[in-house]
Every structure is written in C-alpha cells, then in structure tokens.
Coordinates of C-alpha atoms in Angstrom, one line a residue:
M169 CA 33.7 74.3 9.7
P170 CA 32.9 72.5 6.4
V171 CA 30.7 69.5 6.4
V172 CA 31.8 66.6 4.2
T173 CA 29.3 63.9 3.3
K174 CA 30.5 60.5 2.1
L175 CA 28.7 59.1 -0.9
S176 CA 26.8 56.0 -0.1
P177 CA 28.3 53.0 -1.9
T178 CA 24.9 51.5 -2.3
R179 CA 23.0 54.4 -3.9
L180 CA 23.4 56.1 -7.2
T181 CA 22.0 59.5 -8.2
A182 CA 19.9 60.0 -11.3
I183 CA 19.5 63.7 -12.3
I184 CA 16.9 64.1 -15.0
E185 CA 16.6 67.6 -16.6
R186 CA 14.7 68.9 -19.6
G187 CA 17.1 69.9 -22.4
E188 CA 16.2 71.9 -25.5
S189 CA 14.5 69.0 -27.2
K190 CA 15.1 66.0 -25.0
Y191 CA 15.4 65.0 -21.4
I192 CA 19.0 64.5 -20.1
A193 CA 19.7 61.8 -17.5
I194 CA 23.0 62.0 -15.5
C195 CA 24.6 59.7 -13.0
P196 CA 27.4 61.8 -11.4
E197 CA 28.8 58.9 -9.4
L198 CA 29.7 57.0 -12.6
D199 CA 30.2 59.9 -14.9
L200 CA 27.4 58.7 -17.2
A201 CA 25.0 60.8 -19.2
T202 CA 22.3 60.0 -21.8
Q203 CA 19.1 61.4 -23.2
G204 CA 15.6 60.4 -24.1
D205 CA 12.3 61.8 -25.4
T206 CA 10.7 61.5 -22.0
P207 CA 12.1 61.4 -18.4
E208 CA 11.3 57.7 -18.2
E209 CA 13.0 56.9 -21.5
A210 CA 16.1 58.9 -20.4
F211 CA 16.2 57.0 -17.0
E212 CA 15.7 53.6 -18.6
D213 CA 18.6 54.4 -21.0
L214 CA 20.7 55.4 -18.0
I215 CA 20.0 52.0 -16.4
D216 CA 21.1 50.3 -19.7
M217 CA 24.3 52.4 -19.8
T218 CA 25.0 51.5 -16.2
V219 CA 24.6 47.8 -16.9
D220 CA 26.8 48.0 -20.0
Y221 CA 29.5 50.0 -18.1
A222 CA 29.5 47.4 -15.3
E223 CA 30.0 44.6 -17.8
E224 CA 32.8 46.5 -19.6
Y225 CA 34.5 47.5 -16.4
A226 CA 34.6 43.8 -15.2
E227 CA 35.9 42.6 -18.6
E228 CA 38.7 45.3 -18.6
F229 CA 39.1 45.4 -14.8
E230 CA 42.9 46.0 -14.7
L231 CA 42.6 48.9 -17.2
Y232 CA 39.6 50.7 -15.5
H233 CA 40.7 50.0 -11.9
R234 CA 44.1 51.7 -12.4
S235 CA 42.5 54.8 -13.9
P236 CA 42.3 57.4 -11.1
N237 CA 39.0 58.8 -12.3
R238 CA 37.3 55.3 -12.4
T239 CA 38.7 53.4 -9.4
A240 CA 35.8 54.6 -7.2
H241 CA 33.2 53.3 -9.7
W242 CA 34.0 49.7 -8.8
E243 CA 32.1 49.7 -5.5
F244 CA 28.9 50.7 -7.4
L245 CA 29.5 48.5 -10.4
K246 CA 30.0 45.4 -8.2
Q247 CA 26.5 45.9 -6.8
I248 CA 25.1 46.4 -10.3
Q249 CA 26.6 43.0 -11.3
D250 CA 25.2 41.4 -8.2
C251 CA 21.7 42.4 -9.4
C252 CA 22.2 39.8 -12.2
G253 CA 20.3 41.9 -14.8
N254 CA 17.3 42.4 -12.5
R255 CA 16.2 45.9 -13.7
E256 CA 14.0 46.5 -10.7
R257 CA 16.9 45.9 -8.3
I258 CA 19.1 48.2 -10.4
R259 CA 16.4 50.9 -10.5
D260 CA 16.1 50.7 -6.7
M261 CA 19.8 51.6 -6.4
F262 CA 19.1 55.1 -7.8
L263 CA 17.9 57.9 -5.6

C-alpha cells in the first residue's frame, strides 16, 4: 500500500546542490530556484526570492490564486508575509 505524506504548510524545503560553477538553491514547494557562489549566498538569495514572490502574489492575488500550479503556494506565502520581513523567522521556515 502506498504511503502518502502531506506537505507541512509551515515548512519549506531548501535543496542546495553544487552545480558546475555555482551552488543551486531550490524550493520545490514554491517552484523557485536560484544560484550563488557559496551555499550560504544561494540560500540567502532563495530567501530574497521567496519574500519577493510573496509580495508579488499578494499584489496580484486574483491572477496567481486562480492558476492551478500556484494556488497551493498561498498557504506558505501568507506565513512569509506574517514574518514582516524578519529574515530569521523566514529562514526558520526552511527545513
């Protein structure tokens, strides 16, 4: 019998891998990806992208929330907005 796990609406995943010349940071829950010269730089840029995406989603809520591939993002992005720009709290949302 297959086991299905439900994604936690309070946690995001940061996958950081070494690419050919840079580190790649991916957040699969939000379909975001970026890169940096170090793992830390890639992760910090991923946090910036997450904050920017949360702001853009809120500004264009009707558009994004009706998109089938983006509807589920809102539960995460609401929590990002609730952090009020506190990077430490946003960082803590990532596994």
